[in-house]
Amino acid sequence: AAAALWGLSRAHFVGADQEGRVVVYQGVPWELFGGGVKLYRETYVSQLRAFQLSPEERAKLFDHSLVSDETARSLIAGYEQEATP
């Protein structure tokens, strides 16, 4: 159980919040008990909005692959630079 919790603390994925901002989450992209208990939390909220990405970019970023925090942030960084005027 301790190893599983340690692994979850290292797992991150990219998604979007309810306002459409691109977010790095820590944990796994699951909810228990009909959505009452989330197994993830926000660790980084970008100013980048999901609508600024093409459908292909969204599919690539939001595939819920579990990666390190550093990798998740680096995935977003390129898109953030492109979106900055």
mmCIF file of N, CA and C in Angstrom:
data_model
loop_
_atom_site.group_PDB
_atom_site.id
_atom_site.type_symbol
_atom_site.label_atom_id
_atom_site.label_comp_id
_atom_site.label_asym_id
_atom_site.label_seq_id
_atom_site.Cartn_x
_atom_site.Cartn_y
_atom_site.Cartn_z
ATOM 1 N N ALA A 1 0.824 -1.197 0.000
ATOM 2 C CA ALA A 1 0.000 0.000 0.000
ATOM 3 C C ALA A 1 0.868 1.261 0.000
ATOM 4 N N ALA A 2 1.943 1.233 0.784
ATOM 5 C CA ALA A 2 2.839 2.393 0.836
ATOM 6 C C ALA A 2 3.489 2.640 -0.510
ATOM 7 N N ALA A 3 3.875 1.572 -1.193
ATOM 8 C CA ALA A 3 4.488 1.721 -2.518
ATOM 9 C C ALA A 3 3.490 2.293 -3.520
ATOM 10 N N ALA A 4 2.237 1.866 -3.415
ATOM 11 C CA ALA A 4 1.202 2.390 -4.315
ATOM 12 C C ALA A 4 0.987 3.876 -4.078
ATOM 13 N N LEU A 5 0.939 4.289 -2.826
ATOM 14 C CA LEU A 5 0.772 5.712 -2.523
ATOM 15 C C LEU A 5 1.963 6.521 -2.995
ATOM 16 N N TRP A 6 3.159 5.974 -2.817
ATOM 17 C CA TRP A 6 4.359 6.660 -3.300
ATOM 18 C C TRP A 6 4.299 6.801 -4.820
ATOM 19 N N GLY A 7 3.889 5.741 -5.514
ATOM 20 C CA GLY A 7 3.763 5.801 -6.969
ATOM 21 C C GLY A 7 2.757 6.837 -7.418
ATOM 22 N N LEU A 8 1.631 6.922 -6.728
ATOM 23 C CA LEU A 8 0.617 7.920 -7.075
ATOM 24 C C LEU A 8 1.125 9.334 -6.865
ATOM 25 N N SER A 9 1.977 9.516 -5.864
ATOM 26 C CA SER A 9 2.510 10.855 -5.612
ATOM 27 C C SER A 9 3.454 11.289 -6.726
ATOM 28 N N ARG A 10 3.982 10.358 -7.480
ATOM 29 C CA ARG A 10 4.890 10.653 -8.593
ATOM 30 C C ARG A 10 4.174 10.711 -9.940
ATOM 31 N N ALA A 11 2.929 10.267 -9.987
ATOM 32 C CA ALA A 11 2.166 10.217 -11.229
ATOM 33 C C ALA A 11 1.472 11.555 -11.490
ATOM 34 N N HIS A 12 1.627 12.046 -12.705
ATOM 35 C CA HIS A 12 0.987 13.290 -13.128
ATOM 36 C C HIS A 12 0.393 13.082 -14.510
ATOM 37 N N PHE A 13 -0.608 13.872 -14.829
ATOM 38 C CA PHE A 13 -1.198 13.844 -16.163
ATOM 39 C C PHE A 13 -1.710 15.238 -16.496
ATOM 40 N N VAL A 14 -1.938 15.480 -17.780
ATOM 41 C CA VAL A 14 -2.407 16.781 -18.259
ATOM 42 C C VAL A 14 -3.892 16.666 -18.580
ATOM 43 N N GLY A 15 -4.642 17.677 -18.185
ATOM 44 C CA GLY A 15 -6.066 17.733 -18.470
ATOM 45 C C GLY A 15 -6.509 19.181 -18.540
ATOM 46 N N ALA A 16 -7.798 19.386 -18.466
ATOM 47 C CA ALA A 16 -8.356 20.746 -18.474
ATOM 48 C C ALA A 16 -9.353 20.860 -17.329
ATOM 49 N N ASP A 17 -9.393 22.029 -16.699
ATOM 50 C CA ASP A 17 -10.350 22.237 -15.614
ATOM 51 C C ASP A 17 -11.688 22.694 -16.181
ATOM 52 N N GLN A 18 -12.645 22.960 -15.317
ATOM 53 C CA GLN A 18 -13.991 23.335 -15.757
ATOM 54 C C GLN A 18 -14.034 24.672 -16.481
ATOM 55 N N GLU A 19 -13.031 25.524 -16.249
ATOM 56 C CA GLU A 19 -12.967 26.806 -16.949
ATOM 57 C C GLU A 19 -12.225 26.684 -18.279
ATOM 58 N N GLY A 20 -11.740 25.496 -18.604
ATOM 59 C CA GLY A 20 -11.064 25.280 -19.880
ATOM 60 C C GLY A 20 -9.575 25.535 -19.854
ATOM 61 N N ARG A 21 -9.004 25.797 -18.671
ATOM 62 C CA ARG A 21 -7.558 26.001 -18.577
ATOM 63 C C ARG A 21 -6.848 24.655 -18.600
ATOM 64 N N VAL A 22 -5.682 24.624 -19.207
ATOM 65 C CA VAL A 22 -4.869 23.412 -19.239
ATOM 66 C C VAL A 22 -4.189 23.273 -17.874
ATOM 67 N N VAL A 23 -4.259 22.076 -17.299
ATOM 68 C CA VAL A 23 -3.814 21.842 -15.928
ATOM 69 C C VAL A 23 -2.955 20.580 -15.854
ATOM 70 N N VAL A 24 -1.941 20.610 -14.978
ATOM 71 C CA VAL A 24 -1.212 19.398 -14.613
ATOM 72 C C VAL A 24 -1.817 18.907 -13.306
ATOM 73 N N TYR A 25 -2.216 17.653 -13.301
ATOM 74 C CA TYR A 25 -2.797 17.029 -12.124
ATOM 75 C C TYR A 25 -1.832 15.992 -11.561
ATOM 76 N N GLN A 26 -1.831 15.837 -10.255
ATOM 77 C CA GLN A 26 -1.075 14.782 -9.587
ATOM 78 C C GLN A 26 -2.064 13.702 -9.175
ATOM 79 N N GLY A 27 -1.718 12.442 -9.439
ATOM 80 C CA GLY A 27 -2.576 11.321 -9.093
ATOM 81 C C GLY A 27 -2.971 10.562 -10.333
ATOM 82 N N VAL A 28 -4.149 9.988 -10.314
ATOM 83 C CA VAL A 28 -4.666 9.245 -11.465
ATOM 84 C C VAL A 28 -6.019 9.828 -11.857
ATOM 85 N N PRO A 29 -6.356 9.784 -13.150
ATOM 86 C CA PRO A 29 -7.585 10.441 -13.632
ATOM 87 C C PRO A 29 -8.849 9.616 -13.374
ATOM 88 N N TRP A 30 -9.083 9.290 -12.121
ATOM 89 C CA TRP A 30 -10.256 8.507 -11.751
ATOM 90 C C TRP A 30 -10.994 9.188 -10.607
ATOM 91 N N GLU A 31 -12.277 8.902 -10.537
ATOM 92 C CA GLU A 31 -13.099 9.360 -9.429
ATOM 93 C C GLU A 31 -13.839 8.161 -8.863
ATOM 94 N N LEU A 32 -13.988 8.110 -7.563
ATOM 95 C CA LEU A 32 -14.684 7.013 -6.891
ATOM 96 C C LEU A 32 -16.077 7.454 -6.462
ATOM 97 N N PHE A 33 -16.938 6.500 -6.264
ATOM 98 C CA PHE A 33 -18.273 6.736 -5.720
ATOM 99 C C PHE A 33 -19.065 7.745 -6.547
ATOM 100 N N GLY A 34 -19.094 7.540 -7.843
ATOM 101 C CA GLY A 34 -19.887 8.408 -8.704
ATOM 102 C C GLY A 34 -19.369 9.826 -8.809
ATOM 103 N N GLY A 35 -18.069 10.010 -8.662
ATOM 104 C CA GLY A 35 -17.481 11.332 -8.799
ATOM 105 C C GLY A 35 -17.309 12.077 -7.492
ATOM 106 N N GLY A 36 -17.623 11.441 -6.383
ATOM 107 C CA GLY A 36 -17.519 12.119 -5.100
ATOM 108 C C GLY A 36 -16.105 12.236 -4.567
ATOM 109 N N VAL A 37 -15.231 11.306 -4.944
ATOM 110 C CA VAL A 37 -13.869 11.296 -4.433
ATOM 111 C C VAL A 37 -12.898 11.277 -5.614
ATOM 112 N N LYS A 38 -12.169 12.356 -5.786
ATOM 113 C CA LYS A 38 -11.203 12.460 -6.876
ATOM 114 C C LYS A 38 -9.862 11.907 -6.413
ATOM 115 N N LEU A 39 -9.210 11.157 -7.289
ATOM 116 C CA LEU A 39 -7.896 10.591 -6.980
ATOM 117 C C LEU A 39 -6.783 11.421 -7.607
ATOM 118 N N TYR A 40 -7.025 12.710 -7.741
ATOM 119 C CA TYR A 40 -6.058 13.634 -8.326
ATOM 120 C C TYR A 40 -6.274 15.025 -7.762
ATOM 121 N N ARG A 41 -5.235 15.863 -7.925
ATOM 122 C CA ARG A 41 -5.345 17.263 -7.505
ATOM 123 C C ARG A 41 -4.525 18.114 -8.465
ATOM 124 N N GLU A 42 -4.877 19.378 -8.588
ATOM 125 C CA GLU A 42 -4.154 20.303 -9.457
ATOM 126 C C GLU A 42 -2.799 20.628 -8.840
ATOM 127 N N THR A 43 -1.755 20.624 -9.670
ATOM 128 C CA THR A 43 -0.446 21.070 -9.200
ATOM 129 C C THR A 43 0.063 22.254 -10.017
ATOM 130 N N TYR A 44 -0.478 22.449 -11.210
ATOM 131 C CA TYR A 44 -0.077 23.586 -12.041
ATOM 132 C C TYR A 44 -1.252 23.949 -12.933
ATOM 133 N N VAL A 45 -1.629 25.217 -12.922
ATOM 134 C CA VAL A 45 -2.711 25.713 -13.775
ATOM 135 C C VAL A 45 -2.107 26.697 -14.761
ATOM 136 N N SER A 46 -2.215 26.384 -16.024
ATOM 137 C CA SER A 46 -1.662 27.217 -17.092
ATOM 138 C C SER A 46 -2.664 28.301 -17.497
ATOM 139 N N GLN A 47 -2.164 29.349 -18.072
ATOM 140 C CA GLN A 47 -3.033 30.364 -18.667
ATOM 141 C C GLN A 47 -3.525 29.914 -20.041
ATOM 142 N N LEU A 48 -2.924 28.853 -20.559
ATOM 143 C CA LEU A 48 -3.324 28.276 -21.842
ATOM 144 C C LEU A 48 -4.718 27.679 -21.711
ATOM 145 N N ARG A 49 -5.552 27.936 -22.691
ATOM 146 C CA ARG A 49 -6.920 27.407 -22.701
ATOM 147 C C ARG A 49 -7.015 26.263 -23.710
ATOM 148 N N ALA A 50 -7.824 25.284 -23.381
ATOM 149 C CA ALA A 50 -7.982 24.109 -24.243
ATOM 150 C C ALA A 50 -8.435 24.508 -25.646
ATOM 151 N N PHE A 51 -9.277 25.528 -25.758
ATOM 152 C CA PHE A 51 -9.778 25.928 -27.078
ATOM 153 C C PHE A 51 -8.674 26.475 -27.977
ATOM 154 N N GLN A 52 -7.541 26.866 -27.393
ATOM 155 C CA GLN A 52 -6.425 27.376 -28.185
ATOM 156 C C GLN A 52 -5.659 26.253 -28.886
ATOM 157 N N LEU A 53 -5.948 25.032 -28.535
ATOM 158 C CA LEU A 53 -5.267 23.879 -29.108
ATOM 159 C C LEU A 53 -6.110 23.266 -30.215
ATOM 160 N N SER A 54 -5.452 22.692 -31.194
ATOM 161 C CA SER A 54 -6.175 21.978 -32.250
ATOM 162 C C SER A 54 -6.726 20.673 -31.675
ATOM 163 N N PRO A 55 -7.686 20.064 -32.336
ATOM 164 C CA PRO A 55 -8.198 18.774 -31.852
ATOM 165 C C PRO A 55 -7.082 17.727 -31.700
ATOM 166 N N GLU A 56 -6.126 17.735 -32.602
ATOM 167 C CA GLU A 56 -5.016 16.786 -32.521
ATOM 168 C C GLU A 56 -4.134 17.062 -31.297
ATOM 169 N N GLU A 57 -3.883 18.351 -31.021
ATOM 170 C CA GLU A 57 -3.075 18.723 -29.855
ATOM 171 C C GLU A 57 -3.791 18.344 -28.561
ATOM 172 N N ARG A 58 -5.102 18.593 -28.517
ATOM 173 C CA ARG A 58 -5.877 18.211 -27.326
ATOM 174 C C ARG A 58 -5.840 16.701 -27.123
ATOM 175 N N ALA A 59 -6.010 15.938 -28.196
ATOM 176 C CA ALA A 59 -5.981 14.476 -28.080
ATOM 177 C C ALA A 59 -4.633 14.006 -27.547
ATOM 178 N N LYS A 60 -3.564 14.628 -28.006
ATOM 179 C CA LYS A 60 -2.223 14.243 -27.569
ATOM 180 C C LYS A 60 -1.988 14.617 -26.105
ATOM 181 N N LEU A 61 -2.358 15.837 -25.718
ATOM 182 C CA LEU A 61 -2.128 16.299 -24.347
ATOM 183 C C LEU A 61 -3.057 15.637 -23.341
ATOM 184 N N PHE A 62 -4.307 15.441 -23.705
ATOM 185 C CA PHE A 62 -5.320 14.986 -22.756
ATOM 186 C C PHE A 62 -5.561 13.486 -22.823
ATOM 187 N N ASP A 63 -4.532 12.723 -23.184
ATOM 188 C CA ASP A 63 -4.699 11.258 -23.271
ATOM 189 C C ASP A 63 -4.570 10.571 -21.919
ATOM 190 N N HIS A 64 -4.312 11.351 -20.863
ATOM 191 C CA HIS A 64 -4.219 10.864 -19.487
ATOM 192 C C HIS A 64 -3.064 9.897 -19.270
ATOM 193 N N SER A 65 -2.022 10.014 -20.087
ATOM 194 C CA SER A 65 -0.814 9.230 -19.837
ATOM 195 C C SER A 65 -0.194 9.707 -18.533
ATOM 196 N N LEU A 66 0.234 8.770 -17.707
ATOM 197 C CA LEU A 66 0.874 9.120 -16.437
ATOM 198 C C LEU A 66 2.352 9.358 -16.671
ATOM 199 N N VAL A 67 2.802 10.549 -16.292
ATOM 200 C CA VAL A 67 4.189 10.967 -16.490
ATOM 201 C C VAL A 67 4.656 11.693 -15.231
ATOM 202 N N SER A 68 5.925 12.097 -15.220
ATOM 203 C CA SER A 68 6.425 12.885 -14.090
ATOM 204 C C SER A 68 5.887 14.308 -14.183
ATOM 205 N N ASP A 69 5.975 15.036 -13.087
ATOM 206 C CA ASP A 69 5.564 16.437 -13.073
ATOM 207 C C ASP A 69 6.371 17.231 -14.094
ATOM 208 N N GLU A 70 7.666 17.001 -14.124
ATOM 209 C CA GLU A 70 8.538 17.712 -15.057
ATOM 210 C C GLU A 70 8.138 17.452 -16.504
ATOM 211 N N THR A 71 7.847 16.206 -16.827
ATOM 212 C CA THR A 71 7.438 15.869 -18.195
ATOM 213 C C THR A 71 6.106 16.518 -18.537
ATOM 214 N N ALA A 72 5.147 16.469 -17.614
ATOM 215 C CA ALA A 72 3.837 17.069 -17.873
ATOM 216 C C ALA A 72 3.959 18.568 -18.137
ATOM 217 N N ARG A 73 4.757 19.246 -17.319
ATOM 218 C CA ARG A 73 4.935 20.696 -17.515
ATOM 219 C C ARG A 73 5.663 21.002 -18.815
ATOM 220 N N SER A 74 6.613 20.156 -19.189
ATOM 221 C CA SER A 74 7.334 20.398 -20.444
ATOM 222 C C SER A 74 6.423 20.171 -21.648
ATOM 223 N N LEU A 75 5.465 19.251 -21.535
ATOM 224 C CA LEU A 75 4.503 19.043 -22.618
ATOM 225 C C LEU A 75 3.673 20.298 -22.863
ATOM 226 N N ILE A 76 3.311 20.978 -21.794
ATOM 227 C CA ILE A 76 2.500 22.192 -21.893
ATOM 228 C C ILE A 76 3.333 23.394 -22.331
ATOM 229 N N ALA A 77 4.589 23.442 -21.917
ATOM 230 C CA ALA A 77 5.433 24.630 -22.123
ATOM 231 C C ALA A 77 5.515 25.052 -23.583
ATOM 232 N N GLY A 78 5.670 24.112 -24.485
ATOM 233 C CA GLY A 78 5.760 24.466 -25.903
ATOM 234 C C GLY A 78 4.497 25.139 -26.410
ATOM 235 N N TYR A 79 3.351 24.638 -25.981
ATOM 236 C CA TYR A 79 2.083 25.228 -26.393
ATOM 237 C C TYR A 79 1.880 26.608 -25.762
ATOM 238 N N GLU A 80 2.346 26.770 -24.528
ATOM 239 C CA GLU A 80 2.241 28.070 -23.869
ATOM 240 C C GLU A 80 3.052 29.120 -24.622
ATOM 241 N N GLN A 81 4.255 28.760 -25.053
ATOM 242 C CA GLN A 81 5.106 29.698 -25.791
ATOM 243 C C GLN A 81 4.483 30.077 -27.120
ATOM 244 N N GLU A 82 3.866 29.100 -27.797
ATOM 245 C CA GLU A 82 3.224 29.388 -29.078
ATOM 246 C C GLU A 82 2.001 30.304 -28.916
ATOM 247 N N ALA A 83 1.300 30.166 -27.784
ATOM 248 C CA ALA A 83 0.080 30.935 -27.567
ATOM 249 C C ALA A 83 0.350 32.345 -27.067
ATOM 250 N N THR A 84 1.556 32.601 -26.564
ATOM 251 C CA THR A 84 1.886 33.925 -26.057
ATOM 252 C C THR A 84 2.100 34.875 -27.223
ATOM 253 N N PRO A 85 1.390 36.023 -27.213
ATOM 254 C CA PRO A 85 1.535 36.976 -28.339
ATOM 255 C C PRO A 85 2.892 37.625 -28.377
#
